Structure formats: structure tokens, C-alpha cells
XYZ file of C-alpha atoms in Angstrom:
637
model
C -52.158 65.160 -15.152
C -55.148 66.541 -14.286
C -56.987 67.870 -10.804
C -58.985 64.466 -10.193
C -55.674 62.426 -11.118
C -53.496 64.958 -8.788
C -56.459 65.181 -5.731
C -56.370 61.092 -6.009
C -52.902 60.280 -5.651
C -52.434 62.471 -2.724
C -55.385 61.174 -1.135
C -52.807 57.990 -0.661
C -49.349 59.135 -0.939
C -49.665 61.859 1.527
C -51.199 59.179 4.610
C -49.213 56.615 3.653
C -45.969 59.042 3.679
C -47.196 60.496 7.036
C -47.924 57.301 8.306
C -44.702 55.538 7.393
C -42.827 57.918 9.184
C -44.899 58.121 12.076
C -44.215 54.225 13.087
C -40.582 54.648 12.249
C -40.620 57.746 14.622
C -42.179 55.552 17.499
C -39.841 53.338 17.160
C -37.190 55.771 17.170
C -37.617 57.130 20.370
C -38.692 54.106 22.107
C -35.408 53.734 22.007
C -33.289 53.642 25.353
C -31.722 57.378 25.615
C -33.825 60.428 23.806
C -32.009 61.043 20.339
C -30.890 64.887 19.316
C -32.704 66.198 16.485
C -29.499 65.012 13.920
C -29.357 61.541 15.160
C -33.519 61.327 14.134
C -33.113 63.075 10.548
C -30.726 60.659 10.354
C -32.444 57.514 10.907
C -35.409 58.147 9.366
C -33.992 59.778 6.052
C -34.078 56.186 4.262
C -38.149 56.465 4.981
C -37.777 59.849 3.580
C -36.302 58.707 0.611
C -38.083 55.974 0.106
C -41.404 57.105 0.191
C -40.508 60.474 -1.487
C -39.526 57.712 -4.358
C -42.573 55.893 -4.257
C -44.553 59.543 -4.883
C -41.950 60.819 -7.442
C -43.060 57.068 -9.373
C -46.564 56.923 -9.475
C -46.541 59.977 -10.247
C -44.451 59.904 -13.542
C -46.825 56.988 -13.912
C -50.416 58.095 -13.815
C -48.552 60.835 -16.515
C -47.698 57.347 -18.656
C -50.446 55.811 -18.460
C -53.212 58.592 -18.757
C -56.661 56.782 -20.317
C -57.958 53.605 -21.908
C -56.425 49.736 -20.072
C -53.026 51.218 -19.573
C -54.854 53.299 -16.877
C -57.225 51.187 -15.145
C -53.693 48.039 -14.595
C -51.850 51.759 -13.251
C -54.676 52.518 -10.951
C -54.942 48.679 -10.178
C -51.912 48.059 -9.403
C -51.285 51.634 -7.096
C -53.674 50.389 -4.894
C -52.276 46.685 -5.049
C -48.691 47.899 -4.509
C -49.771 50.467 -1.866
C -51.937 47.657 0.034
C -48.071 45.811 0.181
C -45.863 48.656 1.137
C -48.386 49.748 4.107
C -48.716 45.784 5.655
C -44.789 45.673 4.966
C -44.589 48.465 6.958
C -46.560 47.502 9.567
C -45.360 44.239 9.833
C -42.034 45.269 10.525
C -43.042 47.963 13.228
C -45.241 44.731 15.137
C -42.665 42.660 15.058
C -40.127 45.035 16.125
C -42.195 45.661 18.880
C -42.823 42.536 19.815
C -39.293 41.219 19.365
C -36.703 44.301 19.180
C -35.323 42.524 16.073
C -36.670 44.513 11.963
C -38.468 42.414 9.880
C -36.520 41.011 6.694
C -36.854 38.476 3.615
C -35.126 35.593 6.537
C -37.971 35.544 8.394
C -40.892 36.505 6.159
C -39.457 33.095 4.810
C -39.457 30.892 6.910
C -42.940 32.305 8.407
C -44.189 31.321 4.823
C -42.966 28.598 5.915
C -44.764 27.645 8.637
C -47.968 29.541 8.264
C -49.768 27.470 10.995
C -47.209 27.956 13.218
C -46.981 31.635 12.349
C -50.468 32.205 12.478
C -50.890 30.547 16.330
C -48.416 32.854 17.239
C -49.822 36.161 15.225
C -53.243 35.551 16.225
C -51.636 35.202 19.834
C -49.793 38.720 20.087
C -52.001 40.981 18.178
C -54.462 43.059 19.890
C -57.946 44.156 19.368
C -56.024 47.719 18.365
C -53.882 46.173 16.059
C -56.128 44.259 13.990
C -58.472 47.556 13.393
C -55.549 49.266 12.479
C -54.016 46.737 9.944
C -57.981 46.630 9.332
C -58.398 50.413 8.910
C -54.996 50.748 7.105
C -56.162 47.996 4.123
C -59.596 49.679 3.534
C -58.421 53.219 2.978
C -55.366 51.766 1.009
C -58.487 50.135 -1.710
C -61.470 52.423 -1.088
C -60.032 55.847 0.621
C -58.846 57.563 -2.946
C -62.496 56.876 -4.790
C -64.373 58.414 -1.947
C -62.809 61.309 -0.708
C -61.954 61.617 -4.802
C -65.928 61.644 -5.797
C -66.761 64.026 -2.541
C -64.243 66.057 -4.060
C -65.883 66.424 -7.240
C -69.079 67.011 -6.023
C -68.373 69.785 -3.788
C -65.744 71.414 -6.712
C -67.072 71.544 -10.470
C -63.974 70.513 -12.336
C -63.132 69.326 -15.929
C -61.516 66.041 -15.648
C -60.642 65.716 -19.205
C -56.867 65.569 -19.639
C -55.365 68.408 -21.683
C -52.703 67.307 -24.728
C -49.346 67.782 -23.339
C -46.936 66.884 -26.203
C -43.846 66.417 -23.506
C -45.828 63.526 -21.376
C -43.198 60.687 -21.759
C -40.196 62.735 -21.376
C -41.924 64.166 -18.102
C -43.348 60.082 -16.938
C -39.762 58.928 -17.604
C -37.796 61.810 -16.117
C -40.506 60.866 -12.794
C -39.108 57.303 -13.047
C -35.353 58.526 -13.444
C -35.483 60.850 -10.349
C -37.691 57.603 -8.151
C -35.036 55.073 -8.638
C -32.331 58.246 -7.467
C -34.615 58.634 -4.554
C -34.848 55.243 -4.358
C -31.189 54.064 -4.411
C -30.404 57.218 -1.980
C -32.831 55.099 0.570
C -30.374 52.139 0.395
C -27.363 53.890 1.881
C -27.959 53.556 5.845
C -26.560 56.994 7.427
C -27.725 56.285 10.701
C -25.579 56.012 14.164
C -22.920 54.245 14.107
C -24.186 52.974 17.307
C -27.844 51.717 15.452
C -28.090 48.618 13.123
C -28.023 49.551 9.101
C -31.399 47.545 9.188
C -32.853 50.136 11.847
C -31.683 52.948 9.841
C -33.419 51.851 6.625
C -36.582 51.575 5.366
C -38.985 48.979 6.167
C -39.291 47.812 3.367
C -35.950 48.970 1.255
C -34.179 46.347 4.258
C -36.552 43.702 3.486
C -35.298 44.005 -0.108
C -31.801 44.520 0.921
C -31.848 41.638 3.316
C -31.924 39.809 0.240
C -30.836 41.241 -3.291
C -27.354 42.853 -1.301
C -26.691 41.667 1.934
C -27.180 38.065 1.705
C -24.800 37.747 -1.146
C -22.011 40.260 0.801
C -22.209 37.848 3.545
C -22.330 34.505 2.074
C -18.847 36.017 0.053
C -16.910 37.078 3.355
C -17.985 34.074 5.002
C -16.140 32.081 1.856
C -13.210 34.047 1.819
C -13.447 33.526 5.796
C -13.452 29.763 5.558
C -11.539 28.983 2.146
C -9.298 26.462 4.148
C -11.942 25.342 6.058
C -12.512 21.265 6.305
C -16.211 20.113 7.492
C -16.319 18.417 11.058
C -16.443 14.579 10.750
C -20.191 13.754 12.283
C -19.943 11.367 14.774
C -22.331 9.058 12.689
C -20.851 5.960 13.506
C -20.871 5.723 16.592
C -21.925 3.384 19.840
C -21.191 2.371 23.534
C -19.162 0.189 25.093
C -19.649 -1.560 28.550
C -16.991 -0.971 31.004
C -16.631 -3.076 35.051
C -18.297 0.487 36.239
C -21.110 0.642 33.496
C -24.635 0.991 35.287
C -28.392 0.851 33.684
C -29.586 3.424 34.950
C -33.026 5.082 33.745
C -32.078 8.623 31.838
C -34.631 11.320 32.266
C -33.998 15.054 30.124
C -36.716 17.507 31.515
C -36.549 19.851 29.631
C -37.395 23.822 31.181
C -38.887 25.809 28.063
C -37.193 29.459 28.058
C -35.273 28.999 31.206
C -32.736 31.543 31.435
C -29.859 30.597 34.630
C -30.952 34.752 36.888
C -34.054 33.785 37.101
C -33.463 30.472 38.620
C -32.557 30.601 42.206
C -29.265 28.173 42.278
C -27.703 30.651 39.865
C -29.235 34.156 41.336
C -29.713 33.819 45.010
C -31.329 36.735 45.447
C -34.957 35.989 43.675
C -36.522 32.884 45.063
C -38.431 31.863 41.944
C -36.738 27.947 42.413
C -36.947 26.722 45.929
C -36.607 23.639 45.380
C -34.511 23.597 42.914
C -32.123 25.121 45.087
C -33.118 22.550 47.202
C -32.024 20.178 44.763
C -29.106 21.625 43.257
C -27.086 21.064 46.561
C -27.220 17.623 46.296
C -26.537 18.070 42.350
C -23.920 18.878 39.491
C -24.153 22.446 38.957
C -23.073 23.665 35.976
C -22.327 27.130 37.076
C -21.578 28.533 33.186
C -23.465 26.749 30.982
C -24.798 28.181 27.548
C -27.199 27.126 24.250
C -25.863 27.682 21.305
C -28.975 29.013 19.247
C -31.433 30.221 21.269
C -34.217 28.339 20.265
C -36.031 25.393 21.125
C -35.310 23.036 17.960
C -32.065 23.667 17.373
C -31.517 23.521 21.372
C -32.667 19.763 21.569
C -30.489 18.702 18.904
C -27.181 20.246 20.928
C -29.042 18.361 24.167
C -30.024 14.973 22.298
C -27.827 14.875 19.834
C -23.946 16.101 20.896
C -23.665 18.088 18.136
C -23.764 21.932 17.210
C -27.205 22.256 15.334
C -27.719 23.205 11.760
C -26.918 26.741 11.777
C -30.281 27.835 9.976
C -33.359 29.298 10.662
C -34.919 25.874 8.830
C -35.237 23.227 10.491
C -33.494 20.452 8.682
C -32.681 18.613 11.618
C -36.420 17.239 11.598
C -35.884 16.237 7.318
C -34.977 12.711 6.759
C -31.469 11.965 7.416
C -31.084 15.763 8.755
C -28.662 14.736 12.296
C -25.324 13.646 11.295
C -24.782 11.967 14.774
C -26.214 9.549 16.607
C -28.101 10.452 19.549
C -27.962 9.110 23.084
C -31.597 7.848 22.363
C -30.103 5.400 19.224
C -27.019 4.915 21.912
C -29.259 3.609 24.607
C -31.041 1.571 22.450
C -28.298 -1.124 21.439
C -28.177 -1.117 25.395
C -31.672 -2.237 25.823
C -32.877 0.920 26.978
C -37.221 1.621 25.865
C -37.176 5.436 24.723
C -39.830 7.849 25.001
C -40.715 11.741 24.816
C -43.462 13.770 25.444
C -44.154 17.540 25.089
C -46.558 19.507 25.997
C -47.108 21.903 22.787
C -48.609 20.105 19.655
C -46.582 17.328 17.991
C -46.846 19.508 14.861
C -45.026 22.811 15.725
C -41.977 21.959 14.103
C -42.142 18.741 12.575
C -40.876 18.230 16.103
C -42.438 14.453 15.740
C -40.495 13.763 12.402
C -36.920 15.676 14.749
C -37.966 13.173 17.824
C -37.686 10.346 14.885
C -34.456 11.641 13.663
C -33.372 11.971 17.670
C -34.290 8.097 18.200
C -37.191 7.857 19.985
C -39.246 4.576 19.836
C -42.368 6.877 21.143
C -43.412 10.431 20.823
C -46.494 11.755 23.419
C -47.903 15.614 22.399
C -50.328 16.755 22.875
C -52.443 15.606 20.531
C -52.373 12.062 22.576
C -52.769 13.941 26.115
C -55.900 14.371 28.071
C -56.187 17.705 28.414
C -59.332 17.417 30.729
C -57.816 19.486 33.996
C -55.064 21.539 33.133
C -54.747 24.637 31.324
C -53.900 26.252 28.003
C -50.805 28.265 28.867
C -49.652 29.690 25.404
C -50.615 29.482 21.506
C -48.967 25.768 21.164
C -48.945 24.135 24.508
C -50.848 23.413 27.959
C -49.093 23.411 31.224
C -46.431 20.383 31.859
C -47.754 19.057 34.776
C -50.072 17.489 31.538
C -47.051 14.963 31.252
C -46.756 13.191 34.513
C -50.423 10.901 33.929
C -49.242 9.646 31.057
C -45.731 9.159 31.567
C -46.588 7.819 34.704
C -48.247 4.950 32.570
C -45.445 4.463 29.947
C -43.580 4.273 33.299
C -45.394 0.714 34.083
C -45.756 -0.238 30.771
C -41.784 -0.378 30.348
C -40.777 -0.683 33.553
C -38.957 -4.119 32.563
C -35.978 -2.705 31.543
C -34.215 0.688 31.575
C -35.600 4.042 30.135
C -34.376 6.692 28.840
C -37.330 9.580 29.196
C -37.826 13.231 27.751
C -40.491 15.912 29.707
C -40.211 18.329 26.803
C -42.146 21.022 28.872
C -43.665 24.452 27.061
C -45.404 26.198 30.533
C -42.280 29.561 29.778
C -42.716 30.303 26.059
C -43.956 33.242 25.522
C -46.647 34.638 25.946
C -46.154 34.044 29.415
C -49.624 33.259 31.126
C -49.042 30.839 33.992
C -51.207 28.943 35.721
C -52.707 30.731 38.344
C -54.434 29.027 40.621
C -52.235 25.745 40.350
C -48.990 27.480 43.218
C -50.483 30.981 43.529
C -49.497 34.166 41.475
C -46.211 35.866 43.609
C -44.918 39.577 42.370
C -41.195 38.663 41.299
C -40.582 42.592 39.188
C -42.693 45.773 39.282
C -42.720 44.572 35.486
C -45.708 42.792 33.986
C -44.383 40.692 31.615
C -40.558 39.631 32.909
C -43.615 38.558 36.136
C -45.449 36.730 34.330
C -42.624 35.325 33.272
C -40.698 34.343 36.717
C -44.655 33.163 37.736
C -43.888 30.893 34.776
C -40.470 29.841 35.696
C -41.611 29.054 40.158
C -44.336 26.646 37.899
C -41.650 24.813 36.342
C -40.330 24.527 39.841
C -43.099 22.505 40.936
C -43.296 20.653 37.737
C -39.231 19.585 38.568
C -40.679 18.354 41.961
C -43.260 16.501 40.700
C -41.816 14.803 38.437
C -39.107 13.384 41.274
C -42.138 12.481 43.888
C -43.514 10.412 40.769
C -40.254 8.243 40.996
C -40.053 7.724 44.353
C -42.988 6.529 44.637
C -43.208 4.531 42.005
C -39.885 2.943 43.505
C -37.240 4.217 40.783
C -36.424 7.638 41.769
C -32.437 6.390 42.929
C -32.177 4.728 39.516
C -32.846 7.249 37.772
C -30.286 10.288 36.327
C -32.073 13.391 35.840
C -30.572 16.354 33.617
C -32.374 19.599 34.067
C -31.623 21.968 31.355
C -32.554 25.580 30.139
C -33.454 24.921 26.410
C -32.335 29.201 25.851
C -32.776 32.207 28.305
C -34.934 34.421 26.847
C -35.093 39.062 27.071
C -36.947 41.254 28.547
C -35.960 44.581 26.824
C -31.951 44.243 28.701
C -30.515 45.008 25.287
C -33.903 46.079 23.211
C -34.830 42.337 22.584
C -37.546 40.516 23.695
C -38.026 36.671 23.430
C -35.052 34.446 22.766
C -34.204 33.727 19.257
C -32.387 37.036 18.635
C -30.758 37.108 21.692
C -27.222 36.828 21.511
C -26.626 38.080 24.932
C -26.141 36.950 28.627
C -30.482 36.689 29.442
C -30.288 35.048 26.114
C -28.028 32.429 26.173
C -27.064 31.911 29.602
C -28.563 28.345 30.862
C -29.138 25.866 34.025
C -27.882 22.675 33.799
C -28.319 20.537 36.843
C -27.218 16.937 36.687
C -29.440 15.013 39.783
C -27.117 10.949 40.093
C -29.254 10.751 43.689
C -26.881 9.359 45.897
C -23.342 10.557 43.657
C -23.261 14.298 44.403
C -24.125 14.111 48.094
C -22.422 18.050 48.871
C -23.469 18.814 46.063
C -20.376 19.436 42.633
C -20.071 22.914 40.926
C -18.572 23.237 37.386
C -16.864 26.831 36.582
C -15.596 24.863 32.878
C -17.501 27.352 30.371
C -20.376 25.204 29.689
C -22.586 24.349 26.454
C -25.448 21.943 26.003
C -22.811 19.491 23.817
C -21.747 18.290 27.372
C -25.122 16.887 28.234
C -24.338 13.901 25.900
C -20.819 12.992 26.889
C -21.973 13.499 30.887
C -24.211 11.065 30.621
C -22.356 8.733 29.766
C -19.688 9.574 31.564
C -22.283 8.720 35.196
C -23.380 5.141 33.105
C -19.945 4.074 33.030
C -19.719 3.285 28.956
C -16.992 4.410 26.562
C -18.213 6.088 23.770
C -16.608 3.946 20.208
C -16.370 5.619 17.120
C -16.074 9.696 15.869
C -15.814 11.804 18.878
C -18.299 13.955 19.912
C -17.528 17.722 20.071
C -18.739 18.326 23.694
C -16.663 16.920 27.304
C -18.213 15.534 30.188
C -18.634 17.848 33.329
C -16.665 15.501 35.379
C -13.703 16.137 33.681
C -10.771 18.915 35.086
C -11.380 22.273 34.549
C -11.092 23.992 31.495
C -11.397 28.033 32.156
C -9.799 28.258 28.849
C -12.159 26.648 26.561
C -13.611 29.246 23.859
C -17.778 28.636 23.356
C -18.899 29.354 19.903
C -22.926 30.877 19.426
C -25.232 31.791 17.103
C -28.584 33.481 16.659
C -31.331 31.708 14.310
C -32.268 34.339 12.341
C -29.898 33.726 9.320
C -27.374 36.204 9.326
C -28.163 38.376 11.791
C -25.401 37.416 14.698
C -22.889 35.140 16.178
C -20.679 35.387 19.486
C -18.107 33.092 21.240
C -16.601 33.567 24.269
C -13.216 33.349 25.502
C -11.141 33.894 29.243
C -14.422 36.084 30.347
C -14.321 37.441 26.766
C -17.353 38.045 24.462
C -17.424 38.955 21.435
C -20.635 39.118 19.431
C -20.684 39.840 15.860
C -23.062 41.335 13.697
C -22.552 40.212 10.069
C -21.762 43.899 9.614
C -24.983 45.555 9.950
C -23.511 46.791 12.931
C -20.322 47.290 14.852
C -19.182 44.575 16.770
C -19.324 44.232 20.544
C -17.143 42.754 22.780
C -17.664 42.921 26.946
C -15.301 41.507 29.825
C -18.165 39.174 32.021
C -16.113 38.562 34.620
C -16.505 42.221 35.550
C -18.584 43.628 33.144
C -21.816 40.426 33.936
C -24.390 41.853 32.499
C -22.735 43.442 29.181
C -23.119 47.736 29.816
C -19.262 47.937 28.726
C -18.342 47.313 24.934
C -15.097 47.479 25.133
C -14.363 46.976 21.481
C -13.311 50.611 20.888
C -10.458 50.025 22.889
C -9.410 46.472 21.594
C -6.827 46.430 18.954
C -8.223 45.563 15.311
C -6.287 42.834 14.684
C -8.107 41.071 17.346
C -11.642 41.470 16.878
C -10.454 40.541 13.093
C -9.730 37.622 14.481
C -12.835 37.300 16.949
C -14.132 37.230 13.580
C -12.618 35.121 11.019
C -12.255 31.797 13.982
C -16.336 32.636 14.348
C -16.950 32.992 10.134
C -14.924 29.547 9.996
C -17.151 27.730 12.554
C -20.155 29.017 10.985
C -18.944 27.730 7.562
C -17.145 24.302 9.290
C -20.857 23.306 11.006
C -23.065 24.092 7.614
C -20.567 22.198 5.607
C -20.774 19.103 7.903
C -25.116 18.865 7.585
C -24.860 19.788 3.848
C -21.714 17.026 3.240
C -24.042 14.053 5.211
C -26.825 15.106 3.586
C -25.797 15.376 0.301
C -24.651 12.175 1.072
C -26.864 8.719 0.717
C -29.164 8.438 3.787
C -28.598 6.823 6.484
C -30.856 5.155 9.349
C -29.943 4.586 13.000
C -32.930 3.779 14.029
């Protein structure tokens, strides 16, 4: 190549190499504890090999395409590919800083499928500095080499012509072979065992590997572990049978968005965020060890409303026609003469919530678009403060007051990016961490919201004839285990939630349930309180009124595909990362904050058993959905 070619290539490849390496080093040193030199080298090894391979590849291609249309095509592809690498690396870096999770192919695919939802999130969290950085990277990648090369050419009188070289084909081929070897070396994980393989890999490499290699290996592992697994029979033929104890009370679900148990006073007496809920819990049924199954709203409400495990897939299949293999509580109660409605302070198109509500059996759905926004504040990128639902729900109750009803208030105030309406109930200092403090003020807002609902029902004279189910859809991480938000927060801060059931006059001194519980237990508990028996295929949950069973095993899954799963058995919490990093095991009775990993001291046979049971559960639930959707669609509305 000519000197001009070398300058042109260097002007883009050298900054790209340095930029990618710098972002990785920032992520490495943001980890808890300062890594040593060898650990740091191991964590950036994949990035070094990939970027070296990328450099050598383009040198070879520029040698091979020396002139004419082929050279112009090569230059064009050079810029396009480099911009793509820079954008992918930048996106992966920002995604990791925002969530503590690595960016993989599945997340990108999900984002492409929900462009409106993702764009709202991006525009909410991206700062002007981020946009400026991304724009600068793209502009330089497109125009930088040409401008620099042109400037240097003015200073130095070089001959841009290329001298004939008979061995140019061999040089180009050799460069491509070397590039292939270097990129192949970047695929191998050489990071410290305590770190995930996806974190150790170069960002671009991880996106490719997560699809082409990992998914095939994981699916093979699941198939092997569940070779004799039979799909669970769905409760799709159920109905309610009246008894002598049946009472047609109203049923009200109060959904507390992103609310973890440890941030509520009834579950953590050292924090004063929810004084009203604390008082209410003293005369209610409280599940002290309650969990979500998948820490994501659309999945959680499937468990709550329908009493079945959600589809263990990041795709919201529950919103698709025939996507729920169960008769949900709104459908069961409609058979008994109930009116049903769901109110939501978020936009209706977010994750196709309107279709999901319809599949659950709600007669009417009132998203943000149908609510009067005047006087209310926006609290995040897709919703307004929860009080916006009070007046419309009051009107609905008055219009439908001639028969019992089931209603859901699906709030959104607690959701990231935590912007509580500060002037509504004041702003308190619960934490020195600004982000966590905003979140805890959101939780305090939710306390007032629940109180407002109770006061509304007292005003309408229907409080005593209503069962109130107050629950968190999932928890929220604030870096306790390097994770933020909820989708992949498989630790207690992401999974443990409040479940408080208030049946006025029923639990005078309060009742605390010690049995490990999850959202599947809400449906059978409500039908139990109403005095109904369930006929048909059984729901997998158990009533919270049933005798204590501390031996019960619970299962959980991260939202992102093939990211992580967990099980809780006799206080022992096992976490499996699909081979991405070693398993973890915690004794929650002695280590509730999951700081002492016991996996290294546990026999391999026991870890293998826990892993096998998780994979079988995973396969069984997904098989139920796959078989149900493959059969003729059923309509229970």
C-alpha cells in the first residue's frame, strides 16, 4: 500500500482500537474492588485480539483491492463496518452502565421488535454528553480519515501511486488468515472465573457469540436435561363453584410498580417510606417471603391475574392472540356476574398491554391515553403519576355499581427513571444515594396512592365489601450485586416483593404467612377468600390461607433469554447463569443479602441436581406455552 493508504487506515483503525479499549477499561475499573494487572489483562484480552484482528483484516482487504471500483467498494464497506463496530461498542458500554448487564443479540432483537418502547427509554436515559459522544464517533468514522489524509498530503509531497507488487494476493490472503486467527482467539474466555464470560469478551464478539454459539449450546443442554419432561397441563378448562361460604365481594388489585419488599416499612421496620401500608399490614394477610417469578411487569401480571407461570421468553407472547394457556381470574369472575376493568397510568401500547389485558379477560381497559392528564405529572418515559387513575375509576364504579366487580390499578410511578412528583407529598431524604433516594420517594408516593384508594372506597361506601390485593410486580436493583433496574436482577433485591391482602374485618390482628410464596398464590387465595372452589385442571399456586409449608421450592427466571435462573429450597438460593459464569448458592437464613457464595463449598452432585431441576422447570413451562399455541386457539372471554 502507499503511504496515503497507511495514513488513511491508521486514522480510523488506531482511534477505534484505543476507543474500544478505553471503554472496556472503564467498565473493568468500575467493578467492585480494584483488579490486579493480570486480571485486568485477562479481562481486556478478547478486546485486544478482536481489534488487532479487525486492523489486520482491513489491511489485507486494502492490499487486495488496490484500485478501481473494487477499491471504492472496499473503502465504503470499511467506513460502514467501522461505524457499526463503534456504535455497537458504545451501545454495549452505555447499556452496561445503565443496567449492569452485557448487551447480547437477544436484547438487540427485542429492541428492534419494540422500537417505540425502546426509543422512549433511550431518549429518557441518554444525556447530552452521550449523544455528543456518539455523534462525534460517527462523524469522525465517516469523515475523519479523508480529512486527516488530505491535510497531511498538503504538508508532505508524497506520491500516492501504488508500485506494482506481484505478491499482493499472497499478502492479502495472509493478512486475512492472521485476522481470522486473532478474531478466533478473541472468542475464547480467559477472564477471571468470578467474572461472567460475556463481560470478559469484546462487546461485538459477545453479541455474535450470544447468538451463534451460546444459544445452540444452551438449547442442547436444556433438551438433554429435560429429555423426559412432560409439558404441564394448563388450567384452561377451569371454573368457579359456589359454596355455602361464597361472598360476592369486589376484588381490587393494586399494582405497585418496581416495588421491592425491603423498601417497604412492613418488611423493613428501619425505613419509614410506607407508614400507611405498615398500619394496614397490621390488619391484613401479609406474605413475608413473597417473590416474583420473572422480574418484568408483563410477565408478573400474567402470574398475578392468571395464576400460571409466564412464558420464560423475553417476547411478550402473552399479548398475542391465544397467548395465555389459562382461564384468568377476570374470566372466572365474569362467569359469576362480575364486571371487570383495568386502569393503567402508562401508555396502552407499551408492550401491547391492551392486548394482554384482553387476553386476561378484562371487559374494559383504560390506559393513559383515555385519562385526563391535567394537573398530573409525568414520572417516567411512558407514564404519569398513579393518582391519575382515581377519578376515572370512581366514575367507572358509579357506572357499574349494580353488580360486583374486579378492578386493577396498574401503577407506574416506581419505574425507572425514578422521577417522583416532588410537590405532591414532599421529598424526603431516605438515602445518600441520589438515585435510590428518588426511588424511595416513589415508594412513599405509592403509600399515599394506596391510602387514596382506600379513602375513595370508603367514600363510595363499598370499602367493607371489597378485597384489596396489594402487590409488587418485581423488585429493583441499585448496584447491590452490580445490577441496576430489574429485568436481570435475580438476587433478592430484584425478586422479593410485597404481597398484602386486605379483607376488611377478616384479619383483625393481622396474619403473617411464613411459607415461601410467589405471585401464583394470589389467584387461589382470592378465590379462597371469596368462598369459591376451583373446578378443572389445577392452578400451580397455593392459597396463602393453607397450612405453613416451609419445604416448598420456588423457581425464578431472568427476563432476557438464556441469562439466568434461580431456585429457592429450604432457605438455600441457587442461581444458574447458563454457563456464562459459575453458579452461586446462598443460605438466606444466615445471609439474606447474598454476600457469601457457598457454591465452592457445596458438593458438585448437589449443584448438578439443582441445575437439572431448573432446566426441567424451564423446559416444562415453555413446552406448555408451545403446545398450547400450536393447538387451535381458544377463547374464554
